[in-house]
Short mmCIF file of C-alpha atoms in Angstrom, two decimals:
data_model
loop_
_atom_site.label_atom_id
_atom_site.label_comp_id
_atom_site.label_asym_id
_atom_site.label_seq_id
_atom_site.Cartn_x
_atom_site.Cartn_y
_atom_site.Cartn_z
CA MET F 1 -0.27 19.52 -10.57
CA THR F 2 -3.00 20.12 -7.90
CA PHE F 3 -5.36 17.63 -6.40
CA VAL F 4 -8.88 17.40 -5.10
CA ASP F 5 -8.76 14.74 -2.42
CA THR F 6 -11.94 12.60 -2.12
CA ASN F 7 -10.73 10.49 0.81
CA THR F 8 -9.45 12.17 3.90
CA SER F 9 -10.23 12.00 7.59
CA TYR F 10 -9.42 14.07 10.59
CA GLY F 11 -9.06 12.92 14.13
CA HIS F 12 -7.44 10.20 16.18
CA TRP F 13 -6.92 6.68 14.95
CA PRO F 14 -5.86 4.49 17.83
CA PHE F 15 -4.05 1.85 15.88
CA ALA F 16 -1.37 3.99 14.28
CA LEU F 17 1.50 6.25 15.30
CA LEU F 18 0.21 9.51 13.78
CA PRO F 19 1.16 13.06 15.01
CA LYS F 20 -1.65 15.02 16.72
CA GLN F 21 -2.78 17.83 14.52
CA THR F 22 -5.28 20.61 14.69
CA LEU F 23 -7.68 20.70 11.72
CA GLY F 24 -5.87 23.80 10.50
CA GLN F 25 -2.59 21.89 10.62
CA PHE F 26 -4.24 19.06 8.74
CA GLU F 27 -5.38 21.51 6.07
CA ALA F 28 -1.90 22.96 5.86
CA HIS F 29 -0.44 19.45 5.49
CA LEU F 30 -2.70 18.78 2.57
CA GLN F 31 -1.90 22.06 0.98
CA GLU F 32 1.86 21.24 1.23
CA HIS F 33 1.09 18.26 -1.01
CA GLN F 34 -0.75 20.40 -3.56
CA ILE F 35 -4.20 19.29 -2.35
CA GLU F 36 -6.24 22.31 -3.10
CA ARG F 37 -9.55 20.90 -1.74
CA ALA F 38 -10.38 17.98 0.34
CA LEU F 39 -13.55 16.12 1.43
CA VAL F 40 -13.05 15.42 5.14
CA SER F 41 -14.77 13.23 7.56
CA ARG F 42 -14.09 12.75 11.27
CA LEU F 43 -12.36 9.50 12.20
CA GLU F 44 -14.11 9.19 15.54
CA THR F 45 -17.47 8.85 13.82
CA ILE F 46 -16.46 5.39 12.81
CA PHE F 47 -16.33 4.22 16.42
CA LEU F 48 -19.24 6.21 17.84
CA PRO F 49 -22.69 4.60 17.90
CA ASP F 50 -24.17 7.99 17.21
CA PRO F 51 -21.82 10.18 15.14
CA ASP F 52 -24.25 13.10 15.10
CA ARG F 53 -22.54 15.41 17.66
CA THR F 54 -19.13 14.81 16.20
CA ASN F 55 -20.47 15.64 12.68
CA ARG F 56 -21.86 18.97 13.95
CA ASP F 57 -18.56 19.87 15.61
CA HIS F 58 -16.75 18.91 12.42
CA ILE F 59 -19.05 21.04 10.24
CA ARG F 60 -18.46 24.01 12.58
CA ALA F 61 -14.75 23.56 12.51
CA CYS F 62 -14.56 23.31 8.74
CA LYS F 63 -16.35 26.69 8.38
CA ARG F 64 -13.16 28.33 9.55
CA LEU F 65 -11.15 26.65 6.81
CA ASP F 66 -11.48 27.43 3.14
CA ASN F 67 -10.19 24.20 1.65
CA LEU F 68 -12.00 21.54 3.59
CA SER F 69 -15.48 20.31 2.69
CA PRO F 70 -17.00 18.46 5.74
CA VAL F 71 -18.55 15.12 4.87
CA PRO F 72 -20.91 13.96 7.58
CA VAL F 73 -20.86 10.19 8.45
CA LEU F 74 -24.28 8.64 8.85
CA ASN F 75 -24.75 5.52 10.89
CA LEU F 76 -27.84 3.96 9.21
CA ALA F 77 -28.19 1.42 11.93
CA ASN F 78 -29.78 4.39 13.90
CA ARG F 79 -33.09 6.00 13.39
CA GLY F 80 -33.17 9.66 12.55
CA CYS F 81 -30.17 10.07 10.15
CA LEU F 82 -32.18 11.99 7.61
CA GLN F 83 -33.27 14.50 10.16
CA ASN F 84 -29.65 14.93 11.20
CA LEU F 85 -28.63 15.41 7.62
CA GLU F 86 -31.35 18.15 7.28
CA GLU F 87 -29.75 19.95 10.23
CA TYR F 88 -26.27 19.60 8.60
CA ARG F 89 -27.57 21.09 5.50
CA ARG F 90 -28.91 24.13 7.47
CA MET F 91 -25.49 24.57 8.98
CA THR F 92 -23.51 24.51 5.74
CA GLU F 93 -23.53 23.33 2.15
CA ILE F 94 -23.13 19.51 2.24
CA LYS F 95 -21.56 18.14 -0.91
CA ALA F 96 -21.54 14.49 0.20
CA VAL F 97 -22.24 12.14 3.01
CA LYS F 98 -20.21 9.03 3.93
CA LEU F 99 -21.23 5.53 4.99
CA TYR F 100 -19.12 2.90 6.85
CA PRO F 101 -21.55 -0.05 6.58
CA ASN F 102 -19.18 -2.58 8.12
CA PHE F 103 -18.10 -0.41 11.07
CA HIS F 104 -21.64 0.53 11.86
CA ASN F 105 -22.98 -2.95 11.24
CA TYR F 106 -25.75 -2.54 8.68
CA SER F 107 -26.41 -3.83 5.19
CA LEU F 108 -26.71 -1.75 2.02
CA ARG F 109 -29.84 -3.76 1.32
CA SER F 110 -31.68 -2.09 4.26
CA THR F 111 -34.61 0.17 3.83
CA ARG F 112 -32.79 3.10 5.45
CA VAL F 113 -30.18 2.90 2.69
CA SER F 114 -32.92 2.97 0.08
CA ARG F 115 -34.56 6.01 1.71
CA LEU F 116 -31.26 7.79 2.01
CA THR F 117 -30.39 7.19 -1.64
CA GLU F 118 -33.74 8.62 -2.71
CA TYR F 119 -33.17 11.59 -0.43
CA LEU F 120 -29.63 12.21 -1.80
CA ALA F 121 -30.70 11.83 -5.46
CA ALA F 122 -33.50 14.36 -4.92
CA LYS F 123 -31.23 16.91 -3.14
CA GLU F 124 -28.28 16.31 -5.44
CA ILE F 125 -25.99 15.37 -2.65
CA ARG F 126 -23.25 12.78 -3.34
CA LEU F 127 -22.84 9.48 -1.49
CA ILE F 128 -19.51 7.98 -0.59
CA ILE F 129 -19.27 4.41 0.64
CA ASN F 130 -16.08 3.44 2.34
CA MET F 131 -14.97 -0.08 1.82
CA ARG F 132 -12.20 -0.29 4.40
CA MET F 133 -9.86 1.85 6.50
CA MET F 134 -6.93 -0.56 6.75
CA ASP F 135 -5.47 -3.54 4.78
CA GLU F 136 -7.40 -6.49 6.44
CA ARG F 137 -4.28 -8.66 6.50
CA HIS F 138 -2.48 -6.22 8.81
CA GLN F 139 -5.15 -4.85 11.01
CA TYR F 140 -4.37 -4.66 14.71
CA HIS F 141 -5.79 -7.78 16.37
CA GLY F 142 -7.90 -5.64 18.65
CA LEU F 143 -9.82 -4.25 15.66
CA LYS F 144 -10.57 -6.67 12.82
CA ILE F 145 -13.24 -5.35 10.49
CA LYS F 146 -13.73 -6.98 7.11
CA GLY F 147 -14.13 -4.80 4.11
CA VAL F 148 -17.52 -4.15 2.54
CA SER F 149 -18.05 -6.95 0.02
CA THR F 150 -17.96 -6.13 -3.65
CA LYS F 151 -21.23 -8.34 -3.94
CA GLN F 152 -22.96 -5.86 -1.67
CA ILE F 153 -21.76 -2.83 -3.61
CA ILE F 154 -22.75 -4.41 -6.93
CA SER F 155 -26.14 -5.37 -5.62
CA TYR F 156 -26.72 -1.87 -4.30
CA ALA F 157 -25.47 -0.21 -7.52
CA LYS F 158 -27.74 -2.41 -9.69
CA ARG F 159 -30.77 -1.45 -7.45
CA PHE F 160 -30.05 2.15 -8.13
CA SER F 161 -28.40 2.07 -11.44
CA GLU F 162 -29.14 5.75 -12.21
CA PHE F 163 -27.56 6.91 -8.97
CA PRO F 164 -23.77 7.45 -9.26
CA PHE F 165 -21.80 7.21 -6.11
CA LEU F 166 -18.09 7.05 -4.94
CA CYS F 167 -16.50 4.03 -3.37
CA THR F 168 -13.32 4.71 -1.44
CA GLY F 169 -10.86 2.19 -0.26
CA LEU F 170 -11.18 -0.44 -3.07
CA TYR F 171 -8.47 -2.86 -4.01
CA GLN F 172 -7.67 -3.00 -7.74
CA PRO F 173 -9.43 -6.46 -8.32
CA GLU F 174 -12.59 -5.04 -6.63
CA MET F 175 -12.51 -1.96 -8.78
CA LEU F 176 -12.43 -3.98 -11.92
CA ALA F 177 -15.17 -6.38 -10.78
CA ILE F 178 -17.50 -3.50 -9.86
CA ALA F 179 -16.82 -1.45 -12.97
CA GLU F 180 -17.63 -4.33 -15.26
CA GLN F 181 -21.14 -4.61 -13.80
CA CYS F 182 -21.84 -1.12 -12.45
CA PRO F 183 -20.57 1.58 -14.84
CA GLN F 184 -22.00 4.44 -12.70
CA VAL F 185 -19.68 3.75 -9.77
CA ARG F 186 -16.76 6.20 -9.09
CA MET F 187 -13.74 4.93 -7.35
CA ASP F 188 -10.71 6.51 -5.52
CA LEU F 189 -7.17 5.14 -6.06
CA SER F 190 -6.00 5.05 -2.45
CA PHE F 191 -5.99 1.29 -2.00
CA ALA F 192 -5.25 0.41 -5.68
CA ASP F 193 -1.65 -0.55 -6.32
CA SER F 194 0.42 -2.33 -8.87
CA HIS F 195 2.93 -1.58 -11.55
CA ASN F 196 1.40 0.43 -14.36
CA LEU F 197 -1.76 0.77 -12.33
CA ILE F 198 -3.80 3.38 -14.22
CA ASN F 199 -3.14 1.90 -17.64
CA GLY F 200 -4.44 -1.32 -16.36
CA LEU F 201 -7.48 0.16 -14.76
CA ILE F 202 -8.54 2.23 -17.80
CA GLU F 203 -8.84 -0.83 -19.93
CA THR F 204 -12.03 -1.55 -17.97
CA ILE F 205 -12.93 1.64 -16.10
CA ASN F 206 -14.07 4.96 -17.56
CA PRO F 207 -11.15 7.28 -16.72
CA GLU F 208 -13.69 9.94 -15.69
CA HIS F 209 -14.74 7.61 -12.87
CA LEU F 210 -11.34 7.51 -11.23
CA TYR F 211 -10.57 10.01 -8.41
CA PHE F 212 -7.67 10.90 -6.36
CA GLY F 213 -7.78 9.82 -2.75
CA SER F 214 -4.93 10.10 -0.24
CA HIS F 215 -6.50 8.31 2.69
CA ALA F 216 -4.64 10.87 4.78
CA PRO F 217 -3.73 10.76 7.55
CA LEU F 218 -3.74 6.98 7.74
CA MET F 219 -1.61 6.64 4.63
CA VAL F 220 1.47 8.61 3.76
CA THR F 221 -0.02 11.51 1.61
CA LYS F 222 3.01 11.73 -0.59
CA ALA F 223 2.68 8.01 -1.47
CA ASN F 224 -0.64 8.62 -3.18
CA THR F 225 0.13 11.95 -4.79
CA TYR F 226 3.41 10.57 -6.10
CA LYS F 227 1.69 7.50 -7.40
CA LEU F 228 -0.40 9.63 -9.67
CA GLU F 229 2.30 12.16 -10.51
CA THR F 230 4.72 9.52 -11.77
CA ALA F 231 2.10 7.41 -13.55
CA SER F 232 2.93 6.68 -17.25
CA ILE F 233 -0.26 8.31 -18.61
CA PRO F 234 -0.90 11.55 -20.49
CA THR F 235 -0.80 14.73 -18.33
CA THR F 236 -4.37 15.60 -19.35
CA LEU F 237 -5.55 12.31 -17.97
CA LYS F 238 -3.54 12.85 -14.70
CA ILE F 239 -5.23 16.18 -14.26
CA ARG F 240 -8.61 14.81 -14.71
CA ILE F 241 -8.02 12.05 -12.13
CA ALA F 242 -6.16 14.28 -9.76
CA ARG F 243 -8.70 17.09 -9.74
CA ASP F 244 -11.25 17.60 -12.45
CA ASN F 245 -13.33 14.51 -12.14
CA ALA F 246 -13.93 15.09 -8.58
CA LYS F 247 -14.55 18.87 -9.02
CA ALA F 248 -17.24 18.10 -11.50
CA PHE F 249 -18.85 15.19 -9.60
CA PHE F 250 -18.97 17.08 -6.22
CA LYS F 251 -19.58 20.47 -7.85
CA LEU F 252 -16.63 21.99 -6.02
CA MET V 1 17.14 11.93 -5.77
CA ARG V 2 19.22 8.66 -6.12
CA ILE V 3 17.56 5.36 -5.51
CA ILE V 4 18.61 1.79 -5.15
CA ASP V 5 15.60 -0.53 -5.22
CA CYS V 6 16.59 -3.54 -3.01
CA HIS V 7 13.49 -5.62 -3.67
CA ALA V 8 12.15 -6.14 -7.23
CA HIS V 9 10.74 -8.84 -9.33
CA PRO V 10 11.13 -7.46 -12.83
CA ILE V 11 9.87 -10.84 -14.18
CA PHE V 12 6.72 -12.00 -12.37
CA PHE V 13 4.73 -15.07 -13.37
CA GLU V 14 6.55 -14.93 -16.68
CA ASN V 15 5.49 -11.40 -17.47
CA GLY V 16 8.22 -8.77 -18.15
CA LYS V 17 10.62 -11.17 -19.80
CA THR V 18 11.07 -9.65 -23.26
CA LYS V 19 13.81 -7.19 -23.96
CA GLN V 20 11.18 -4.58 -25.00
CA GLU V 21 9.45 -4.99 -21.53
CA VAL V 22 12.74 -4.81 -19.68
CA ASP V 23 13.75 -1.65 -21.79
CA LYS V 24 10.52 -0.03 -20.69
CA LEU V 25 10.88 -0.84 -17.06
CA VAL V 26 14.53 0.35 -16.94
CA SER V 27 13.64 3.47 -18.63
CA TYR V 28 10.67 4.28 -16.43
CA SER V 29 12.70 3.40 -13.29
CA LYS V 30 15.51 5.59 -14.27
CA SER V 31 13.10 8.41 -14.82
CA LEU V 32 12.20 8.16 -11.15
CA GLY V 33 15.81 8.28 -9.95
CA ILE V 34 16.36 4.58 -9.62
CA GLU V 35 19.92 3.83 -10.48
CA LYS V 36 19.98 0.18 -9.57
CA MET V 37 17.55 -2.50 -8.93
CA VAL V 38 17.97 -5.76 -7.06
CA CYS V 39 16.43 -8.48 -9.07
CA LEU V 40 15.11 -11.26 -6.84
CA GLY V 41 13.77 -13.51 -9.52
CA ASP V 42 10.34 -14.84 -10.54
CA VAL V 43 10.04 -16.45 -7.16
CA LEU V 44 6.52 -17.82 -7.13
CA VAL V 45 6.21 -19.02 -10.74
CA TYR V 46 6.64 -22.67 -9.80
CA GLY V 47 5.01 -22.40 -6.41
CA PRO V 48 6.72 -22.10 -3.02
CA ASN V 49 8.94 -25.12 -3.26
CA PRO V 50 10.81 -25.05 -6.58
CA ASN V 51 13.20 -27.92 -7.52
CA ALA V 52 16.75 -27.47 -8.70
CA GLN V 53 15.89 -27.11 -12.48
CA GLN V 54 13.18 -24.58 -11.77
CA LEU V 55 15.58 -22.63 -9.54
CA ARG V 56 18.12 -22.61 -12.41
CA ALA V 57 15.50 -21.38 -14.91
CA ILE V 58 14.55 -18.51 -12.57
CA ASN V 59 18.16 -17.58 -11.90
CA ASP V 60 18.93 -17.75 -15.63
CA ASP V 61 16.21 -15.24 -16.15
CA THR V 62 17.93 -12.98 -13.70
CA ARG V 63 21.19 -13.57 -15.43
CA GLN V 64 19.71 -12.45 -18.72
CA LEU V 65 18.44 -9.16 -17.20
CA MET V 66 21.98 -8.63 -15.69
CA ALA V 67 23.47 -9.25 -19.19
CA TRP V 68 21.12 -6.71 -20.84
CA TYR V 69 21.61 -4.04 -18.17
CA PRO V 70 24.76 -4.86 -16.20
CA ASP V 71 24.91 -1.41 -14.58
CA PHE V 72 21.28 -1.42 -13.58
CA PHE V 73 20.30 -4.91 -12.35
CA ILE V 74 21.88 -6.64 -9.34
CA GLY V 75 21.14 -10.33 -9.17
CA PHE V 76 20.26 -12.17 -6.02
CA CYS V 77 20.45 -15.93 -6.28
CA TYR V 78 17.06 -17.54 -5.55
CA LEU V 79 17.48 -20.73 -3.48
CA ASN V 80 15.35 -23.37 -1.74
CA PRO V 81 17.06 -24.59 1.41
CA THR V 82 14.97 -27.72 1.55
CA LEU V 83 16.68 -29.22 -1.38
CA GLY V 84 19.71 -29.98 0.72
CA GLU V 85 23.33 -28.80 0.71
CA LYS V 86 24.73 -30.10 -2.61
CA PRO V 87 22.11 -28.59 -5.04
CA LEU V 88 22.35 -25.43 -3.03
CA GLN V 89 26.12 -25.29 -3.38
CA VAL V 90 26.05 -25.96 -7.15
CA GLU V 91 23.35 -23.29 -7.87
CA LEU V 92 25.08 -20.72 -5.58
CA GLU V 93 28.47 -21.24 -7.21
CA LEU V 94 27.06 -20.65 -10.59
CA CYS V 95 25.38 -17.49 -9.50
CA VAL V 96 28.47 -16.13 -7.76
CA LYS V 97 30.52 -16.78 -10.79
CA ALA V 98 27.92 -14.84 -12.80
CA GLY V 99 28.24 -11.90 -10.48
CA PHE V 100 25.18 -12.26 -8.21
CA ARG V 101 25.54 -10.28 -5.02
CA GLY V 102 23.07 -11.83 -2.64
CA ILE V 103 20.62 -14.74 -1.85
CA LYS V 104 16.95 -14.61 -1.91
CA LEU V 105 14.66 -16.86 0.07
CA GLU V 106 10.97 -16.97 -0.26
CA MET V 107 8.49 -19.43 1.23
CA SER V 108 9.93 -22.92 0.89
CA ASN V 109 10.51 -23.20 4.63
CA ASN V 110 10.61 -21.19 7.81
CA ALA V 111 13.84 -19.34 8.53
CA ARG V 112 14.23 -20.96 11.96
CA ASP V 113 14.33 -24.55 10.31
CA ALA V 114 17.56 -26.61 10.53
CA VAL V 115 17.79 -26.77 6.73
CA MET V 116 18.95 -23.13 6.80
CA THR V 117 22.29 -24.05 8.29
CA PRO V 118 24.15 -25.09 5.17
CA LEU V 119 22.79 -22.10 3.34
CA MET V 120 23.97 -19.67 5.95
CA ILE V 121 27.36 -21.21 6.27
CA ALA V 122 27.59 -20.79 2.40
CA ALA V 123 26.38 -17.19 2.66
CA GLU V 124 29.11 -16.45 5.14
CA GLN V 125 31.75 -18.07 2.96
CA TYR V 126 30.85 -16.03 -0.06
CA ALA V 127 30.05 -12.87 2.11
CA LEU V 128 26.56 -12.57 0.56
CA PRO V 129 23.59 -10.98 2.27
CA VAL V 130 20.51 -13.14 2.56
CA LEU V 131 17.13 -11.53 1.84
CA GLN V 132 14.34 -13.36 3.64
CA HIS V 133 10.70 -13.02 2.66
CA THR V 134 9.03 -12.18 6.07
CA TRP V 135 5.36 -11.84 6.87
CA ASN V 136 3.33 -11.37 9.97
CA SER V 137 2.59 -15.06 10.55
CA LEU V 138 2.08 -15.29 14.26
CA HIS V 139 -0.52 -17.83 15.18
CA LYS V 140 -1.13 -18.74 11.56
CA GLN V 141 -0.79 -22.12 9.85
CA THR V 142 1.17 -20.51 7.04
CA ARG V 143 4.14 -20.02 9.44
CA LYS V 144 5.44 -23.29 8.33
CA ILE V 145 6.66 -21.64 5.17
CA ASN V 146 6.11 -17.90 5.97
CA SER V 147 8.85 -16.67 8.21
CA ASP V 148 7.48 -14.39 10.99
CA PRO V 149 9.81 -11.49 11.96
CA ILE V 150 10.51 -13.61 15.17
CA ASP V 151 11.93 -16.34 12.85
CA THR V 152 13.96 -14.05 10.61
CA CYS V 153 15.45 -12.31 13.60
CA LEU V 154 16.28 -15.62 15.15
CA LEU V 155 18.10 -16.51 11.98
CA ALA V 156 20.13 -13.26 12.18
CA ARG V 157 20.89 -14.01 15.85
CA ARG V 158 22.07 -17.57 15.11
CA PHE V 159 24.34 -16.41 12.26
CA PRO V 160 25.82 -13.05 13.40
CA ASN V 161 28.44 -13.04 10.65
CA VAL V 162 25.87 -13.14 7.93
CA THR V 163 23.92 -10.06 6.81
CA VAL V 164 20.16 -10.74 6.82
CA ILE V 165 17.57 -8.55 5.07
CA MET V 166 14.15 -8.89 6.56
CA ALA V 167 11.77 -8.01 3.84
CA HIS V 168 8.41 -6.23 3.95
CA LEU V 169 8.39 -3.69 6.81
CA TYR V 170 4.71 -2.96 5.92
CA SER V 171 3.78 -6.60 6.74
CA PHE V 172 5.76 -7.28 9.89
CA GLY V 173 5.07 -3.79 11.18
CA ILE V 174 5.79 -2.52 14.65
CA ARG V 175 6.27 -6.05 16.11
CA GLY V 176 8.97 -6.84 13.59
CA VAL V 177 10.78 -3.53 14.11
CA LEU V 178 11.02 -4.24 17.84
CA GLU V 179 12.25 -7.77 17.09
CA ALA V 180 14.97 -6.27 14.88
CA GLN V 181 16.50 -4.08 17.58
CA ASN V 182 19.98 -4.87 18.78
CA LEU V 183 20.84 -7.03 15.68
CA PRO V 184 23.56 -5.13 13.83
CA ASN V 185 23.65 -7.85 11.09
CA LEU V 186 19.96 -7.45 10.28
CA TYR V 187 18.48 -4.89 7.87
CA ILE V 188 14.84 -4.39 6.95
CA ASP V 189 13.39 -3.34 3.65
CA THR V 190 10.44 -1.06 3.07
CA SER V 191 8.86 -3.14 0.33
CA SER V 192 5.31 -4.28 -0.26
CA CYS V 193 1.83 -3.63 1.09
CA LEU V 194 0.14 -0.27 1.34
CA PRO V 195 1.83 2.95 2.58
CA PHE V 196 0.35 3.26 5.97
CA ALA V 197 1.68 6.23 7.91
CA GLY V 198 4.08 6.24 10.82
CA LEU V 199 6.00 3.04 10.18
CA ILE V 200 9.12 4.40 8.54
CA GLU V 201 9.40 7.06 11.31
CA TYR V 202 9.01 4.24 13.94
CA ALA V 203 11.65 2.10 12.33
CA VAL V 204 14.09 4.98 12.26
CA GLU V 205 13.39 5.81 15.87
CA LYS V 206 13.99 2.22 16.94
CA LEU V 207 16.67 1.05 14.58
CA GLY V 208 18.44 4.13 13.65
CA PRO V 209 18.95 5.40 10.05
CA ASN V 210 21.48 2.79 8.79
CA ARG V 211 19.71 -0.48 8.71
CA ILE V 212 16.68 0.40 6.59
CA LEU V 213 16.72 -0.16 2.80
CA TYR V 214 14.33 1.05 0.22
CA GLY V 215 12.45 -1.73 -1.71
CA SER V 216 9.34 -1.77 -3.83
CA ASP V 217 8.32 -5.32 -4.58
CA ILE V 218 7.48 -4.21 -8.12
CA PRO V 219 5.40 -5.29 -10.07
CA ILE V 220 3.10 -6.09 -7.14
CA ARG V 221 3.36 -2.42 -6.16
CA GLU V 222 3.51 0.91 -8.06
CA LEU V 223 7.03 2.47 -7.93
CA GLY V 224 5.74 5.95 -7.36
CA GLN V 225 3.80 4.86 -4.33
CA CYS V 226 6.72 3.07 -2.80
CA ILE V 227 9.14 5.91 -3.30
CA GLY V 228 6.47 8.42 -2.08
CA ARG V 229 6.09 6.49 1.18
CA VAL V 230 9.79 7.19 1.97
CA ILE V 231 10.07 10.74 0.67
CA GLY V 232 6.74 11.73 2.35
CA SER V 233 7.72 10.36 5.68
CA ASP V 234 8.47 12.60 8.61
CA ILE V 235 12.31 12.03 8.78
CA ASP V 236 15.16 14.20 7.96
CA SER V 237 16.55 14.38 4.39
CA LYS V 238 19.77 12.69 5.27
CA THR V 239 17.98 9.70 6.62
CA LYS V 240 15.77 9.52 3.52
CA GLU V 241 18.92 9.55 1.35
CA LYS V 242 20.37 6.72 3.42
CA ILE V 243 17.20 4.61 3.12
CA LEU V 244 16.80 5.35 -0.56
CA TYR V 245 20.46 4.95 -1.60
CA SER V 246 23.51 4.93 0.64
CA ASN V 247 22.60 2.14 2.98
CA ALA V 248 22.20 -0.17 0.01
CA GLN V 249 25.20 1.22 -1.66
CA SER V 250 27.37 0.31 1.34
CA LEU V 251 25.74 -3.07 1.88
CA LEU V 252 26.05 -4.22 -1.74
CA GLY V 253 29.52 -2.65 -2.25
CA ILE V 254 28.50 -0.36 -5.02
CA ALA V 255 31.19 2.07 -5.92
#
């Protein structure tokens, strides 16, 4: 079974013991785990007040690699993000952009989020909202950032009910709470975990809205591929979640 | 791939009790290579401080699982040290007679408390390992009942003739691994939480390959994810085999 990975990052995370890799090595690592295509953002963009230069470097670096689709990170606390995005689109085909509202300290209720949503809808670019990078209970004390609240996601999704988007890093109860109220929201499985997980999720969530996400390199890649490979669900459903749902949504 | 799961709660908040549910779990586990599973009991069903009758009910459930699948389930006797020496002795004796092979402690008290002494003396007499729930609790109110790795390691230091299993690597993390150094009677398990990268490699580097046990914490966690975090870690295959199987095999005296 092969995977399309909707939740990967490349770069340095100062709070974990991870091996240093080139982007090419990272791509090879994903391929070793049968990840045929990955949406990749740069980790450093989370900590930079202006991620623009890092996004451009990342787009250029991804051009040399066939299986990585760069996902620029927009800091909507800053003016000028849409102009930056226009520039990224001139550099390459942008399938999606990513937001980290809690790291960059803005609300999904802001006018800039509304403008971005309208822009993305018009240009048929997908939006990824990241809820969290770590389990809040075990964050290093030097970096404690709360996850985006489900209330914010639900409120945003209801305001733009015709606009489907992907949330990454949701816990299982959050997935169920959001899906009940906002059927257009797509979700990755990286932070969802319990025995018989997927059978439990699909009682509430449309299986076409579940996507594979490894959260590599912060999580052990094999942990998330194996979670899906060993799930007690039909193979056809596994393949949809592993690959086909994301392929269709992101037009990969 | 052969696996012994050292940390499981096949019955959890009364779910998973029926023969049909147990059959399904055993069959699924075996399909993943799990040959044996340590059953720690439905430890939170009566809250953190169960009385003697409640402990008996929980251990009876474990006994039932062992009766249904004697070659698969290994029972650990769930105890509450705060109940005092006599009830503890009575329950432990019953469990030992029924073939239980270890003691499970959850959150009724902190591992550094004086009430631990009779229990640890009994553990030494019966030569049983003590698996202590351990959570990163430094500077937290919950430390009264949630043993921090400092507390669990202190327990192991105070009772060097008792094997202590410090549960939940992914909660106690790097700080816990460092505490666990130079304690040959202390093992750690890989159970619980999410599979963040680098921790198993770090534990192997600091503790060596012989004191790390695979555990899942099922049903709170998905078995595939828990196994994947070990087989996907950047350590040699012999060390993976030790963590997944042979360390527990030796510790629990499995032929």
